[in-house]
């Protein structure tokens, strides 16, 4: 099949690097090597990088202005073809970089070959992926902010809605639903600051590191960096083409954040059970059962709970690819993209789904309040009152409270239903002022310590975050 011309070179050899190759790759070689099926998602970034590179080459007198203009026109047309869905991707051309350059040659002829002066696919792909990951950072930042905003709105509406707070998933002390939601605002706030922090670190431009050692052409890396919105060029050419830590950081952040969201999703699943009945989700966010007509299943929340598996899997996969790789570029690193794209798609879907569910969530205040009061939830408040009002040591107060809980349990009533006589039989110094701390509302209102669940505190937290969104 190979039809060799007189110079011994295979006419099927790769047009981009086929000079010293006598035959074309085996079909399996092509199958394992090809990345165009997924790295076509870098097309816009690749073209942006090439436009900036050609611009710089012309300014530095490395290519003519005529060639630059032809290259720009060709690249513009290619981007339109790709975005319009009428670009023919070729697996023989391996990846997005060579597909774009190949098409440029069709469109503008030999000038296309000058674009790759003072550049390699190694710094090219490193630049493209950085641009892509930077955009993923910005998308995540906006989505996290939107979710925080949605949580703040719900929290403001429910700053006084009491519910049980849990430890060990056992009712512990009453809190407000607003306070509970604000815990997630804090988590997401940290996720967002991790994103911003990592964006700063990644925002250096590898373009011009060339294959690994830099180039002898008088390029201006500061100019290309600036044109592409980077803070400046990377400082070491070897590092520039060989690290993917900026992807790993993104995957770590997405993993941590998706983990946070999975905990919220799990709480929605628990709260939705008829046994809890703390919240309702509309038909928009639930599914029915094909056999049990009464069912309303929180499938979206369950999937949000499950999806971190993919994202964490991607992080572990890429860490495994990168560990032990010698400097500088190795083809192993092509494995970064599918993991990155899948993780980003998943993370963005999950963020959007959680925002939708939180906006849709209807708390059932009566169920929450009833559960908040059950199980002597204000026992700690009673003990604290004994310490404050009677100057009892906390250990003694704990003991007295235990005896009062036993009295209430025997009578099958709540602490607030015990008569003063019964209380005074246990501790004669108790006065009727004690009833002021016994209801769940009173309990919650009394937790005024900084960061505590008192509604006024929760409203202050909401205002603090509103000013920071
Ligand atoms: N498709 C390659 C990748 O994603 C581009 C870089 C190829 N470089 C090379 N020297 N073969 O890593």
Short mmCIF file of C-alpha atoms and ligand atoms in Angstrom, two decimals:
data_model
loop_
_atom_site.label_atom_id
_atom_site.label_comp_id
_atom_site.label_asym_id
_atom_site.label_seq_id
_atom_site.Cartn_x
_atom_site.Cartn_y
_atom_site.Cartn_z
CA UNK A 1 0.00 0.00 0.00
CA UNK A 2 2.84 2.32 0.73
CA UNK A 3 3.82 3.39 -2.84
CA UNK A 4 7.26 4.86 -2.15
CA UNK A 5 8.45 7.66 -4.41
CA UNK A 6 12.03 7.74 -5.74
CA UNK A 7 13.39 9.53 -2.68
CA UNK A 8 12.36 6.52 -0.56
CA UNK A 9 9.83 8.50 1.39
CA UNK A 10 6.33 7.18 1.89
CA UNK A 11 3.70 9.46 0.41
CA UNK A 12 1.48 8.52 3.37
CA UNK A 13 4.07 9.59 5.92
CA UNK A 14 2.89 12.36 8.22
CA UNK A 15 2.99 15.70 6.46
CA UNK A 16 4.03 17.48 9.66
CA UNK A 17 6.95 15.34 10.73
CA UNK A 18 7.26 12.65 8.03
CA UNK A 19 10.61 13.83 6.61
CA UNK A 20 12.71 10.98 7.97
CA UNK A 21 9.97 8.37 7.91
CA UNK A 22 9.96 5.72 5.21
CA UNK A 23 6.52 4.33 5.97
CA UNK A 24 3.26 5.36 7.56
CA UNK A 25 2.32 4.24 11.08
CA UNK A 26 0.50 0.96 11.67
CA UNK A 27 -3.21 1.27 12.28
CA UNK A 28 -2.69 0.37 15.93
CA UNK A 29 0.05 2.95 16.31
CA UNK A 30 -2.40 5.52 15.03
CA UNK A 31 -5.14 4.22 17.32
CA UNK A 32 -3.06 4.54 20.47
CA UNK A 33 -1.49 7.82 19.44
CA UNK A 34 -4.46 9.78 18.18
CA UNK A 35 -6.02 12.45 20.39
CA UNK A 36 -8.14 14.47 17.97
CA UNK A 37 -11.28 12.71 19.25
CA UNK A 38 -10.94 14.63 22.51
CA UNK A 39 -8.38 17.41 22.15
CA UNK A 40 -10.58 19.10 19.53
CA UNK A 41 -12.05 20.75 22.60
CA UNK A 42 -8.87 22.84 22.65
CA UNK A 43 -9.50 24.30 19.19
CA UNK A 44 -10.41 27.82 20.28
CA UNK A 45 -7.48 28.01 22.69
CA UNK A 46 -5.11 26.57 20.09
CA UNK A 47 -6.13 29.17 17.54
CA UNK A 48 -5.89 31.99 20.07
CA UNK A 49 -2.37 30.88 20.90
CA UNK A 50 -1.42 30.70 17.23
CA UNK A 51 -2.79 34.17 16.50
CA UNK A 52 -0.72 35.63 19.35
CA UNK A 53 2.35 33.68 18.24
CA UNK A 54 2.09 34.80 14.59
CA UNK A 55 1.58 38.38 15.72
CA UNK A 56 4.70 38.27 17.82
CA UNK A 57 6.75 36.57 15.06
CA UNK A 58 5.84 39.40 12.68
CA UNK A 59 6.56 42.14 15.22
CA UNK A 60 9.97 40.61 15.84
CA UNK A 61 10.65 40.46 12.09
CA UNK A 62 10.79 36.63 12.14
CA UNK A 63 7.98 36.29 9.59
CA UNK A 64 6.68 38.87 7.13
CA UNK A 65 3.55 40.91 7.81
CA UNK A 66 2.08 39.41 4.66
CA UNK A 67 2.48 35.89 6.03
CA UNK A 68 1.08 36.98 9.37
CA UNK A 69 -2.03 38.39 7.71
CA UNK A 70 -2.53 35.25 5.68
CA UNK A 71 -2.10 33.15 8.82
CA UNK A 72 -4.59 35.28 10.75
CA UNK A 73 -7.19 35.11 7.98
CA UNK A 74 -6.73 31.36 7.66
CA UNK A 75 -6.99 30.78 11.41
CA UNK A 76 -10.10 32.93 11.63
CA UNK A 77 -11.73 30.90 8.91
CA UNK A 78 -10.71 27.62 10.59
CA UNK A 79 -12.27 28.70 13.88
CA UNK A 80 -15.49 29.51 12.02
CA UNK A 81 -15.41 26.11 10.34
CA UNK A 82 -14.89 24.33 13.65
CA UNK A 83 -17.52 26.33 15.51
CA UNK A 84 -19.94 25.96 12.63
CA UNK A 85 -19.43 22.19 12.68
CA UNK A 86 -18.15 21.87 9.12
CA UNK A 87 -14.48 21.19 9.80
CA UNK A 88 -13.25 17.75 8.79
CA UNK A 89 -11.07 16.38 11.56
CA UNK A 90 -8.46 13.89 10.46
CA UNK A 91 -7.15 11.11 12.66
CA UNK A 92 -4.07 10.84 10.44
CA UNK A 93 -3.21 14.34 11.65
CA UNK A 94 -3.23 13.03 15.21
CA UNK A 95 -4.21 16.03 17.28
CA UNK A 96 -5.83 19.45 17.21
CA UNK A 97 -2.54 21.27 16.65
CA UNK A 98 -1.73 19.39 13.45
CA UNK A 99 -5.34 19.41 12.27
CA UNK A 100 -5.40 23.19 12.46
CA UNK A 101 -2.02 23.56 10.82
CA UNK A 102 -2.95 21.05 8.10
CA UNK A 103 -6.10 22.97 7.25
CA UNK A 104 -4.17 26.23 7.30
CA UNK A 105 -1.86 24.80 4.65
CA UNK A 106 -4.90 23.92 2.49
CA UNK A 107 -6.18 27.45 2.88
CA UNK A 108 -3.08 29.63 2.57
CA UNK A 109 -0.35 27.40 1.18
CA UNK A 110 3.30 27.36 2.27
CA UNK A 111 3.01 30.42 4.56
CA UNK A 112 1.21 28.06 6.96
CA UNK A 113 4.52 26.31 7.52
CA UNK A 114 6.02 29.49 8.99
CA UNK A 115 3.58 29.53 11.92
CA UNK A 116 5.48 26.77 13.67
CA UNK A 117 8.73 28.79 13.73
CA UNK A 118 10.17 29.09 17.26
CA UNK A 119 7.45 26.87 18.68
CA UNK A 120 6.81 23.19 19.32
CA UNK A 121 3.68 21.23 20.02
CA UNK A 122 5.09 20.85 23.52
CA UNK A 123 4.82 24.51 24.50
CA UNK A 124 1.75 24.82 22.28
CA UNK A 125 -0.25 22.15 24.09
CA UNK A 126 0.92 23.40 27.49
CA UNK A 127 -0.37 26.86 26.55
CA UNK A 128 -3.66 25.60 25.13
CA UNK A 129 -4.43 23.52 28.21
CA UNK A 130 -3.55 26.37 30.55
CA UNK A 131 -5.93 28.63 28.69
CA UNK A 132 -8.62 25.97 28.91
CA UNK A 133 -8.09 25.33 32.61
CA UNK A 134 -8.08 29.06 33.28
CA UNK A 135 -11.52 29.30 31.67
CA UNK A 136 -12.67 26.30 33.71
CA UNK A 137 -11.54 28.17 36.83
CA UNK A 138 -13.59 31.19 35.83
CA UNK A 139 -16.66 29.10 35.06
CA UNK A 140 -16.39 27.32 38.41
CA UNK A 141 -15.89 30.63 40.20
CA UNK A 142 -19.09 32.03 38.67
CA UNK A 143 -21.07 28.85 39.40
CA UNK A 144 -19.88 28.64 43.00
CA UNK A 145 -20.79 32.29 43.49
CA UNK A 146 -24.24 31.64 42.07
CA UNK A 147 -24.76 28.65 44.36
CA UNK A 148 -23.61 30.68 47.38
CA UNK A 149 -26.09 33.35 46.43
CA UNK A 150 -28.91 30.79 46.25
CA UNK A 151 -27.92 29.40 49.65
CA UNK A 152 -27.87 32.91 51.13
CA UNK A 153 -31.40 33.55 49.89
CA UNK A 154 -32.68 30.33 51.50
CA UNK A 155 -30.70 30.98 54.66
CA UNK A 156 -32.15 34.49 54.97
CA UNK A 157 -35.67 33.11 54.64
CA UNK A 158 -34.94 30.51 57.33
CA UNK A 159 -32.71 32.30 59.81
CA UNK A 160 -35.29 31.47 62.50
CA UNK A 161 -36.52 28.08 61.30
CA UNK A 162 -35.44 25.63 63.99
CA UNK A 163 -34.28 22.12 63.22
CA UNK A 164 -32.25 19.56 65.10
CA UNK A 165 -28.50 19.84 64.72
CA UNK A 166 -26.79 16.47 64.56
CA UNK A 167 -23.64 14.76 65.69
CA UNK A 168 -23.25 11.06 64.84
CA UNK A 169 -26.50 11.65 62.89
CA UNK A 170 -28.17 11.68 66.33
CA UNK A 171 -30.14 14.78 67.33
CA UNK A 172 -27.76 16.91 69.36
CA UNK A 173 -28.85 20.54 69.86
CA UNK A 174 -31.38 22.71 68.10
CA UNK A 175 -29.98 24.94 65.35
CA UNK A 176 -31.63 26.96 62.61
CA UNK A 177 -31.99 25.76 59.05
CA UNK A 178 -30.41 29.05 57.96
CA UNK A 179 -27.37 28.36 60.10
CA UNK A 180 -27.09 24.86 58.65
CA UNK A 181 -27.16 26.18 55.08
CA UNK A 182 -24.59 28.83 55.97
CA UNK A 183 -22.16 26.06 56.89
CA UNK A 184 -22.16 25.16 53.18
CA UNK A 185 -21.66 28.80 52.23
CA UNK A 186 -18.45 28.70 54.29
CA UNK A 187 -17.29 25.51 52.53
CA UNK A 188 -18.06 26.92 49.11
CA UNK A 189 -16.36 30.18 50.03
CA UNK A 190 -13.18 28.22 50.71
CA UNK A 191 -13.61 26.29 47.45
CA UNK A 192 -13.90 29.57 45.62
CA UNK A 193 -10.81 30.99 47.28
CA UNK A 194 -8.90 27.82 46.36
CA UNK A 195 -9.97 28.37 42.74
CA UNK A 196 -8.80 31.99 42.81
CA UNK A 197 -5.54 31.05 44.42
CA UNK A 198 -4.81 28.33 41.89
CA UNK A 199 -5.77 30.61 39.01
CA UNK A 200 -3.07 33.06 40.06
CA UNK A 201 -0.47 30.30 40.09
CA UNK A 202 -1.41 28.91 36.69
CA UNK A 203 -1.54 32.24 34.95
CA UNK A 204 1.96 32.12 33.42
CA UNK A 205 2.51 31.48 29.75
CA UNK A 206 4.62 28.52 28.55
CA UNK A 207 4.53 29.60 24.89
CA UNK A 208 8.05 30.09 23.53
CA UNK A 209 9.62 27.40 25.70
CA UNK A 210 9.55 25.56 22.35
CA UNK A 211 10.33 21.83 22.48
CA UNK A 212 12.09 22.09 25.86
CA UNK A 213 15.14 24.35 25.69
CA UNK A 214 13.86 27.64 24.34
CA UNK A 215 14.72 28.92 20.88
CA UNK A 216 17.46 30.77 19.04
CA UNK A 217 14.90 33.04 17.35
CA UNK A 218 14.57 36.54 18.87
CA UNK A 219 11.04 35.95 20.17
CA UNK A 220 9.24 38.13 22.70
CA UNK A 221 7.65 35.85 25.25
CA UNK A 222 6.41 38.78 27.34
CA UNK A 223 4.36 39.98 24.37
CA UNK A 224 2.66 36.62 23.73
CA UNK A 225 2.04 36.18 27.44
CA UNK A 226 0.36 39.56 27.60
CA UNK A 227 -1.66 39.01 24.44
CA UNK A 228 -3.06 35.81 25.94
CA UNK A 229 -3.97 37.44 29.23
CA UNK A 230 -1.21 35.82 31.28
CA UNK A 231 0.62 37.69 34.03
CA UNK A 232 3.92 36.91 32.30
CA UNK A 233 5.93 34.08 30.74
CA UNK A 234 6.99 30.98 32.69
CA UNK A 235 10.63 31.22 33.80
CA UNK A 236 12.04 27.78 32.99
CA UNK A 237 11.58 26.19 29.58
CA UNK A 238 11.97 22.63 30.87
CA UNK A 239 9.34 23.10 33.56
CA UNK A 240 7.08 24.89 31.06
CA UNK A 241 6.61 21.85 28.83
CA UNK A 242 6.72 19.15 31.48
CA UNK A 243 4.42 19.97 34.36
CA UNK A 244 0.68 19.55 34.58
CA UNK A 245 0.37 20.53 38.23
CA UNK A 246 -2.11 23.26 37.30
CA UNK A 247 -4.50 20.56 36.07
CA UNK A 248 -3.89 18.53 39.20
CA UNK A 249 -4.70 21.58 41.31
CA UNK A 250 -7.93 22.10 39.43
CA UNK A 251 -8.83 18.41 39.88
CA UNK A 252 -7.99 18.58 43.60
CA UNK A 253 -10.14 21.65 44.08
CA UNK A 254 -12.98 20.12 42.08
CA UNK A 255 -12.65 16.93 44.14
CA UNK A 256 -12.82 18.78 47.46
CA UNK A 257 -15.69 20.95 46.29
CA UNK A 258 -17.64 18.01 44.83
CA UNK A 259 -17.08 16.24 48.15
CA UNK A 260 -18.71 19.21 49.91
CA UNK A 261 -21.63 19.11 47.49
CA UNK A 262 -22.04 15.37 47.99
CA UNK A 263 -22.51 15.94 51.72
CA UNK A 264 -25.23 18.49 51.05
CA UNK A 265 -26.79 16.07 48.56
CA UNK A 266 -26.73 13.28 51.15
CA UNK A 267 -28.49 15.57 53.62
CA UNK A 268 -31.16 16.31 51.05
CA UNK A 269 -31.61 12.56 50.55
CA UNK A 270 -32.00 12.07 54.30
CA UNK A 271 -34.26 15.10 54.79
CA UNK A 272 -36.49 13.94 51.92
CA UNK A 273 -37.28 10.56 53.47
CA UNK A 274 -40.84 10.30 54.83
CA UNK A 275 -39.26 9.42 58.20
CA UNK A 276 -37.54 12.82 58.38
CA UNK A 277 -39.84 14.84 56.13
CA UNK A 278 -37.74 17.98 56.69
CA UNK A 279 -37.81 19.21 53.08
CA UNK A 280 -39.72 18.82 49.85
CA UNK A 281 -38.39 18.97 46.32
CA UNK A 282 -40.75 19.66 43.47
CA UNK A 283 -41.41 17.26 40.61
CA UNK A 284 -38.66 19.06 38.71
CA UNK A 285 -36.00 17.49 40.89
CA UNK A 286 -37.44 14.10 41.68
CA UNK A 287 -38.44 10.96 39.84
CA UNK A 288 -41.13 8.38 40.36
CA UNK A 289 -40.97 4.63 40.62
CA UNK A 290 -42.26 2.44 37.82
CA UNK A 291 -43.82 0.05 40.34
CA UNK A 292 -44.46 1.97 43.58
CA UNK A 293 -46.87 4.83 42.81
CA UNK A 294 -46.28 6.59 46.14
CA UNK A 295 -42.57 7.14 45.56
CA UNK A 296 -40.75 10.40 44.97
CA UNK A 297 -37.07 9.73 44.64
CA UNK A 298 -34.31 12.31 44.98
CA UNK A 299 -32.28 10.93 42.04
CA UNK A 300 -30.52 14.20 41.29
CA UNK A 301 -29.29 14.46 44.87
CA UNK A 302 -28.18 10.83 44.78
CA UNK A 303 -26.19 11.46 41.60
CA UNK A 304 -24.59 14.55 43.09
CA UNK A 305 -23.61 12.27 45.96
CA UNK A 306 -22.11 9.79 43.48
CA UNK A 307 -20.36 12.05 40.96
CA UNK A 308 -17.30 12.90 43.07
CA UNK A 309 -16.25 9.32 42.30
CA UNK A 310 -15.51 10.40 38.74
CA UNK A 311 -13.74 13.60 39.70
CA UNK A 312 -11.60 12.02 42.41
CA UNK A 313 -10.92 9.18 39.96
CA UNK A 314 -9.62 11.70 37.43
CA UNK A 315 -7.34 13.27 40.03
CA UNK A 316 -5.91 9.89 40.97
CA UNK A 317 -5.57 8.88 37.31
CA UNK A 318 -3.57 11.97 36.37
CA UNK A 319 -1.41 11.85 39.50
CA UNK A 320 -0.61 8.28 38.53
CA UNK A 321 0.27 9.31 34.97
CA UNK A 322 2.54 12.12 36.14
CA UNK A 323 4.36 10.45 39.00
CA UNK A 324 7.83 9.27 38.04
CA UNK A 325 7.86 10.92 34.59
CA UNK A 326 11.34 12.19 33.79
CA UNK A 327 11.71 15.74 32.50
CA UNK A 328 10.61 17.01 30.10
CA UNK A 329 7.64 16.24 27.82
CA UNK A 330 6.52 12.64 27.39
CA UNK A 331 3.53 11.47 25.43
CA UNK A 332 2.09 10.09 28.67
CA UNK A 333 0.95 13.63 29.32
CA UNK A 334 -1.58 13.45 26.50
CA UNK A 335 -3.63 11.42 29.01
CA UNK A 336 -4.33 14.63 30.95
CA UNK A 337 -7.10 15.81 28.66
CA UNK A 338 -9.89 13.25 28.87
CA UNK A 339 -9.62 13.23 32.66
CA UNK A 340 -9.63 17.02 32.78
CA UNK A 341 -12.59 17.40 30.43
CA UNK A 342 -14.65 14.73 32.14
CA UNK A 343 -13.94 16.13 35.60
CA UNK A 344 -14.77 19.70 34.53
CA UNK A 345 -18.00 18.64 32.80
CA UNK A 346 -19.00 16.62 35.85
CA UNK A 347 -18.12 19.32 38.36
CA UNK A 348 -20.00 21.98 36.41
CA UNK A 349 -23.06 19.74 36.06
CA UNK A 350 -23.04 19.00 39.76
CA UNK A 351 -22.72 22.69 40.70
CA UNK A 352 -25.63 23.56 38.43
CA UNK A 353 -27.80 20.72 39.75
CA UNK A 354 -27.18 21.65 43.38
CA UNK A 355 -28.04 25.30 42.65
CA UNK A 356 -31.28 24.16 41.04
CA UNK A 357 -32.18 21.89 43.94
CA UNK A 358 -31.38 24.47 46.62
CA UNK A 359 -33.53 27.06 44.87
CA UNK A 360 -36.32 24.49 44.68
CA UNK A 361 -36.03 23.21 48.25
CA UNK A 362 -39.06 23.81 50.51
CA UNK A 363 -38.33 23.23 54.19
CA UNK A 364 -41.21 21.76 56.23
CA UNK A 365 -40.83 23.96 59.32
CA UNK A 366 -43.33 22.06 61.53
CA UNK A 367 -41.51 18.76 61.03
CA UNK A 368 -38.16 20.35 61.71
CA UNK A 369 -39.41 22.13 64.85
CA UNK A 370 -41.04 19.00 66.20
CA UNK A 371 -37.86 17.01 65.67
CA UNK A 372 -35.78 19.83 67.15
CA UNK A 373 -37.73 19.65 70.40
CA UNK A 374 -37.69 15.86 70.65
CA UNK A 375 -35.21 13.90 72.72
CA UNK A 376 -34.62 16.57 75.42
CA UNK A 377 -32.69 18.67 72.92
CA UNK A 378 -32.52 21.61 75.34
CA UNK A 379 -30.84 19.66 78.14
CA UNK A 380 -27.56 21.52 77.57
CA UNK A 381 -29.44 24.82 77.84
CA UNK A 382 -30.85 23.73 81.17
CA UNK A 383 -27.39 22.78 82.44
CA UNK A 384 -25.98 26.10 81.22
CA UNK A 385 -28.80 27.95 83.02
CA UNK A 386 -27.96 26.17 86.29
CA UNK A 387 -24.35 27.27 85.87
CA UNK A 388 -25.31 30.87 85.09
CA UNK A 389 -28.23 31.43 87.46
CA UNK A 390 -27.15 29.26 90.39
CA UNK A 391 -23.38 29.45 89.89
CA UNK A 392 -23.24 25.67 89.91
CA UNK A 393 -20.07 24.01 88.59
CA UNK A 394 -20.86 22.62 85.10
CA UNK A 395 -20.25 19.00 86.19
CA UNK A 396 -22.85 19.33 88.98
CA UNK A 397 -25.26 21.07 86.61
CA UNK A 398 -24.80 18.17 84.15
CA UNK A 399 -25.77 15.75 86.96
CA UNK A 400 -28.85 17.73 88.05
CA UNK A 401 -29.96 18.03 84.44
CA UNK A 402 -29.59 14.29 84.02
CA UNK A 403 -31.97 13.74 86.93
CA UNK A 404 -34.48 16.18 85.45
CA UNK A 405 -34.30 14.41 82.09
CA UNK A 406 -35.05 11.14 83.93
CA UNK A 407 -38.10 12.78 85.58
CA UNK A 408 -39.40 13.97 82.23
CA UNK A 409 -38.76 10.63 80.62
CA UNK A 410 -40.73 8.88 83.39
CA UNK A 411 -43.67 11.24 82.83
CA UNK A 412 -43.39 11.00 79.07
CA UNK A 413 -43.14 14.79 78.71
CA UNK A 414 -40.61 17.39 77.63
CA UNK A 415 -38.30 19.29 80.00
CA UNK A 416 -40.38 22.43 79.55
CA UNK A 417 -43.49 20.50 80.72
CA UNK A 418 -42.04 19.63 84.16
CA UNK A 419 -43.72 21.66 86.92
CA UNK A 420 -41.62 23.89 89.13
CA UNK A 421 -42.40 21.61 92.12
CA UNK A 422 -40.93 18.62 90.33
CA UNK A 423 -37.85 20.62 89.39
CA UNK A 424 -37.38 21.99 92.88
CA UNK A 425 -37.61 18.50 94.33
CA UNK A 426 -34.41 17.80 92.39
CA UNK A 427 -32.79 21.22 92.94
CA UNK A 428 -34.58 23.59 95.36
CA UNK A 429 -32.88 26.76 94.03
CA UNK A 430 -34.47 26.48 90.55
CA UNK A 431 -36.90 29.34 89.81
CA UNK A 432 -39.46 29.75 87.03
CA UNK A 433 -36.91 31.81 85.08
CA UNK A 434 -35.64 28.43 83.89
CA UNK A 435 -38.54 28.12 81.44
CA UNK A 436 -37.03 30.99 79.47
CA UNK A 437 -34.28 28.70 78.12
CA UNK A 438 -36.26 25.51 77.66
CA UNK A 439 -38.11 25.90 74.35
CA UNK A 440 -36.12 25.28 71.17
CA UNK A 441 -36.66 28.87 70.03
CA UNK A 442 -35.20 30.14 73.29
CA UNK A 443 -32.34 27.70 73.04
CA UNK A 444 -31.45 28.82 69.55
CA UNK A 445 -31.81 32.51 70.38
CA UNK A 446 -29.44 32.15 73.31
CA UNK A 447 -26.52 30.83 71.18
CA UNK A 448 -25.13 34.28 70.59
CA UNK A 449 -21.43 33.35 70.72
CA UNK A 450 -19.59 34.38 67.56
CA UNK A 451 -20.42 31.83 64.84
CA UNK A 452 -23.29 30.39 66.89
CA UNK A 453 -26.76 29.55 65.64
CA UNK A 454 -28.74 32.53 67.08
CA UNK A 455 -30.89 34.05 64.30
CA UNK A 456 -29.23 37.46 64.74
CA UNK A 457 -25.85 35.81 64.26
CA UNK A 458 -27.06 34.00 61.16
CA UNK A 459 -28.35 37.26 59.71
CA UNK A 460 -24.98 38.89 60.41
CA UNK A 461 -23.19 36.01 58.65
CA UNK A 462 -25.49 36.39 55.66
CA UNK A 463 -24.75 40.12 55.47
CA UNK A 464 -21.00 39.43 55.73
CA UNK A 465 -21.15 37.04 52.78
CA UNK A 466 -23.47 39.22 50.73
CA UNK A 467 -20.83 41.93 50.87
CA UNK A 468 -18.29 39.41 49.54
CA UNK A 469 -20.21 37.96 46.62
N1 LIG B 1 -1.25 15.77 21.48
C1 LIG B 1 -0.07 16.02 22.25
C2 LIG B 1 -0.42 16.10 23.72
O1 LIG B 1 -1.53 16.29 24.03
C3 LIG B 1 0.57 17.29 21.81
C4 LIG B 1 2.01 17.38 22.07
C5 LIG B 1 2.75 16.41 21.23
N2 LIG B 1 4.14 16.60 21.34
C6 LIG B 1 5.02 15.71 20.88
N3 LIG B 1 6.27 15.95 21.02
N4 LIG B 1 4.62 14.59 20.32
O2 LIG B 1 0.41 15.95 24.60
#
